[in-house]
mmCIF file of N, CA and C in Angstrom:
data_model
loop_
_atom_site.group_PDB
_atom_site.id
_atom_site.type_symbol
_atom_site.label_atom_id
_atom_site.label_comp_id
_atom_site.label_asym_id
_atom_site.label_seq_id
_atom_site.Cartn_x
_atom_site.Cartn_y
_atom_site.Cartn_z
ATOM 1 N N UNK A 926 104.482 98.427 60.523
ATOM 2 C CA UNK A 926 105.248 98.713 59.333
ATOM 3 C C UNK A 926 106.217 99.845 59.655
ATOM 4 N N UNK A 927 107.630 99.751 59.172
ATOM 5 C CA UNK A 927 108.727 100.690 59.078
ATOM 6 C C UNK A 927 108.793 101.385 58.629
ATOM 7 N N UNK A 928 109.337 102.736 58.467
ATOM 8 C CA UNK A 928 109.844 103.317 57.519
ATOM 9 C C UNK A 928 111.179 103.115 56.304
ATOM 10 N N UNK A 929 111.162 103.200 55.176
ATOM 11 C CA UNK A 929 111.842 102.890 54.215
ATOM 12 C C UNK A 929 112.950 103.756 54.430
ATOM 13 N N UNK A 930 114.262 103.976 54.334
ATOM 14 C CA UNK A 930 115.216 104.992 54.464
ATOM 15 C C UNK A 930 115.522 104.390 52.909
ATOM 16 N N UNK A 931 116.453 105.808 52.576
ATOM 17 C CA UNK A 931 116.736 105.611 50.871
ATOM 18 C C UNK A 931 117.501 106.528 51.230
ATOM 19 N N UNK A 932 119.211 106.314 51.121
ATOM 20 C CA UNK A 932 119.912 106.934 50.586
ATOM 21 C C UNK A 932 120.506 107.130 49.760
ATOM 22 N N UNK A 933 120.759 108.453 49.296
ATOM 23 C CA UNK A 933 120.978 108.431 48.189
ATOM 24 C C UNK A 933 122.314 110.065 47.804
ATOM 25 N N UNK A 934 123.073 109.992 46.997
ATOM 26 C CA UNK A 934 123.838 110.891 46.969
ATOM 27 C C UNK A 934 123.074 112.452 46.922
ATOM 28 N N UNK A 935 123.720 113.324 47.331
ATOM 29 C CA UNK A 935 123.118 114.810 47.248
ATOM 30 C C UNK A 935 122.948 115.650 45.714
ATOM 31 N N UNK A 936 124.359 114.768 45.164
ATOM 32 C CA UNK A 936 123.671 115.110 42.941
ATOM 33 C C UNK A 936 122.315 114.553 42.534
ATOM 34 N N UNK A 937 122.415 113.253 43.170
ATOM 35 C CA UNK A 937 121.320 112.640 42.456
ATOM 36 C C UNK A 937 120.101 113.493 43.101
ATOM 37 N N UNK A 938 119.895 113.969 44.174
ATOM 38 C CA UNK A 938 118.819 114.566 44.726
ATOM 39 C C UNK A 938 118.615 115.619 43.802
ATOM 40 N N UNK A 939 119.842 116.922 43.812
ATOM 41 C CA UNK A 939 120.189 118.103 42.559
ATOM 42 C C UNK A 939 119.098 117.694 41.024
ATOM 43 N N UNK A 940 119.408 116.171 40.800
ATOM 44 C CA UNK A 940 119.482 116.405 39.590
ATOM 45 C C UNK A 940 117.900 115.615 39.436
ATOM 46 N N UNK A 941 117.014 115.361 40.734
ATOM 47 C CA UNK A 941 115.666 114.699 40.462
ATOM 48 C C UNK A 941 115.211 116.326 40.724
ATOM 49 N N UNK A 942 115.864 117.042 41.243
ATOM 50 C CA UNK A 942 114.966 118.427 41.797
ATOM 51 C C UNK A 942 114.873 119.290 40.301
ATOM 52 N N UNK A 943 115.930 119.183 39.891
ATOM 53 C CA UNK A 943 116.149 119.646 37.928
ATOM 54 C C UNK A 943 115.238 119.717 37.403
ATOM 55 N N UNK A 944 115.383 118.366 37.308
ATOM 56 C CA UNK A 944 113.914 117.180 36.336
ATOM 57 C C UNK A 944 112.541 117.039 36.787
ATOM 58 N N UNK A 945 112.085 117.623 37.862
ATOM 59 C CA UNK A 945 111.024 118.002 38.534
ATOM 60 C C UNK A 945 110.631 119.227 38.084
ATOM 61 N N UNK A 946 111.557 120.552 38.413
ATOM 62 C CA UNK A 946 110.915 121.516 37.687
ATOM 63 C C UNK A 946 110.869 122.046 36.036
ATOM 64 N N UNK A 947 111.701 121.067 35.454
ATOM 65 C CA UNK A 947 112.086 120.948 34.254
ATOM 66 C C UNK A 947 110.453 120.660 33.416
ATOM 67 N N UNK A 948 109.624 119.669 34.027
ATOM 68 C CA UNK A 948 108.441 118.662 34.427
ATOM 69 C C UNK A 948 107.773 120.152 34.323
ATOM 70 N N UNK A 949 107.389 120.342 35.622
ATOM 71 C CA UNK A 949 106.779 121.066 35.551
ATOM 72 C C UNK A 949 106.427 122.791 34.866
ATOM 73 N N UNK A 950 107.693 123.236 34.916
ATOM 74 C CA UNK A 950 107.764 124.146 33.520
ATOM 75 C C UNK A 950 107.823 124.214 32.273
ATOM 76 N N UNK A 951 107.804 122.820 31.605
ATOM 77 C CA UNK A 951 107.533 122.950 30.396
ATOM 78 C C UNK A 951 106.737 121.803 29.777
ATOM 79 N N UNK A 952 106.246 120.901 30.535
ATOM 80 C CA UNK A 952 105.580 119.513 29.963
ATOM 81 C C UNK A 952 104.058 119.924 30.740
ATOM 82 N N UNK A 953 103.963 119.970 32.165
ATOM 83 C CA UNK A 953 102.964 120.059 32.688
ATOM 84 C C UNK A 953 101.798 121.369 32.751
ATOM 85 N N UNK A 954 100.870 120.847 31.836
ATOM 86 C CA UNK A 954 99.452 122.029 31.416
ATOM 87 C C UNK A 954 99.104 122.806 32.651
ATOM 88 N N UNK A 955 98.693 124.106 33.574
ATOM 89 C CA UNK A 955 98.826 124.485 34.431
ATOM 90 C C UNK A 955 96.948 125.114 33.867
ATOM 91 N N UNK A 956 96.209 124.500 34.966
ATOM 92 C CA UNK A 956 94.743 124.898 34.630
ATOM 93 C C UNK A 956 94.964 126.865 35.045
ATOM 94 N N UNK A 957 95.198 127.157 35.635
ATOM 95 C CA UNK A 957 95.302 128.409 36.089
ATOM 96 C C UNK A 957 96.002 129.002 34.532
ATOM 97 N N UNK A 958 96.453 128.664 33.542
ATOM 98 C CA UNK A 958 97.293 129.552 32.744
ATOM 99 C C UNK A 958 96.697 129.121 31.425
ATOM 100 N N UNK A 959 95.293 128.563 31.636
ATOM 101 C CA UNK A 959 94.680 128.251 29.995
ATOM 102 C C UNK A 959 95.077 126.583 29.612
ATOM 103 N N UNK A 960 95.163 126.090 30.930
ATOM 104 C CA UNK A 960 95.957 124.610 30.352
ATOM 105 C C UNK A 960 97.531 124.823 29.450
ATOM 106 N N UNK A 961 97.857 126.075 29.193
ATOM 107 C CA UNK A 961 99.514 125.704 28.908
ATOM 108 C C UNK A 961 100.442 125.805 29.890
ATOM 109 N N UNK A 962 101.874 125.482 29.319
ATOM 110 C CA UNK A 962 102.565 125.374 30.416
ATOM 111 C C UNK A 962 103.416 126.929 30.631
ATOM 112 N N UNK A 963 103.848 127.046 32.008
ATOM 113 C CA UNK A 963 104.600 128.370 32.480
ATOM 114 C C UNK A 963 105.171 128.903 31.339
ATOM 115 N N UNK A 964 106.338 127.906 31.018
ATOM 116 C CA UNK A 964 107.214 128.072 29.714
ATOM 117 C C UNK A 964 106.638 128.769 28.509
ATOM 118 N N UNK A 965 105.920 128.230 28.092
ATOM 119 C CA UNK A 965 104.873 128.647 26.815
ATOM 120 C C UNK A 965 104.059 130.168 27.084
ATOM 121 N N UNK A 966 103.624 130.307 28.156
ATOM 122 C CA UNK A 966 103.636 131.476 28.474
ATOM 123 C C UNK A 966 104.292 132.428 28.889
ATOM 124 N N UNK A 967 105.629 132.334 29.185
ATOM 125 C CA UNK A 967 106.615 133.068 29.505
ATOM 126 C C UNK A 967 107.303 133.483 27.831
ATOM 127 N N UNK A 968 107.639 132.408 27.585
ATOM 128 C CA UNK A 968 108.046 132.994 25.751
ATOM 129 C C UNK A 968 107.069 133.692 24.846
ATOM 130 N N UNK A 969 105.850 133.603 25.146
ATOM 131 C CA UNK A 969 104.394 134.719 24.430
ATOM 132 C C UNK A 969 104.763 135.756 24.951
ATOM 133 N N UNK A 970 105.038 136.137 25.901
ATOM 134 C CA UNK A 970 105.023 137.403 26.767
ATOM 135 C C UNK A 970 106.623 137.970 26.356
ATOM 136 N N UNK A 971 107.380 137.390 26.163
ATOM 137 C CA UNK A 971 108.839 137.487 25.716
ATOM 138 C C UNK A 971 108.451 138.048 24.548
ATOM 139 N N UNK A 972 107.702 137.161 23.491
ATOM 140 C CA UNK A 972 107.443 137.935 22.058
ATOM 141 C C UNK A 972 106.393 139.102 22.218
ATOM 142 N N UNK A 973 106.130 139.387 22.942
ATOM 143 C CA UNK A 973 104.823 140.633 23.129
ATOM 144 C C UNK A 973 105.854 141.957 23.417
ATOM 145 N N UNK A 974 106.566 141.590 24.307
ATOM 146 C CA UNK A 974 107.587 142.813 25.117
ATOM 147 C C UNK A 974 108.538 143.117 23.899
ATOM 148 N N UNK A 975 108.833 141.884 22.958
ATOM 149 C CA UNK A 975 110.454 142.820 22.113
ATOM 150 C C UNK A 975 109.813 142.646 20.544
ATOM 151 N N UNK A 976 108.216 142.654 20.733
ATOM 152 C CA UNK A 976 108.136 143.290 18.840
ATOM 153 C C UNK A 976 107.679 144.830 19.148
ATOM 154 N N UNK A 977 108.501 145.102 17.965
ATOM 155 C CA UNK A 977 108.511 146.216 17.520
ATOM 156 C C UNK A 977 107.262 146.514 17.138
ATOM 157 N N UNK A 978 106.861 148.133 17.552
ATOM 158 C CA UNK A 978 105.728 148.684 17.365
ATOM 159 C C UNK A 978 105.100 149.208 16.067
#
């Protein structure tokens, strides 16, 4: 058996690499962070740092 070659333009690569971490920062549950995602924890921590005391 061969290997498959797939070419493909260098945007379209750009724009699966996007949508990959796009994926993974805001759809995909991260067991290390309580099952939520990066995102969701990055904006808690956003609201922790700018309320007022």
């Amino acid at each position: 058996m061969g290997f498959v070659i797939i070419r493909a333009k260098s945007e379209e690569f750009a724009q699966r690499g996007k949508e990959s971490i796009d994926i993974y920062n805001t759809k995909r549950p991260h067991l290390s962070l309580n099952m939520q995602t990066p995102d969701k924890v990055h904006k808690k921590s956003e609201e922790i740092n700018t309320s007022p005391d």
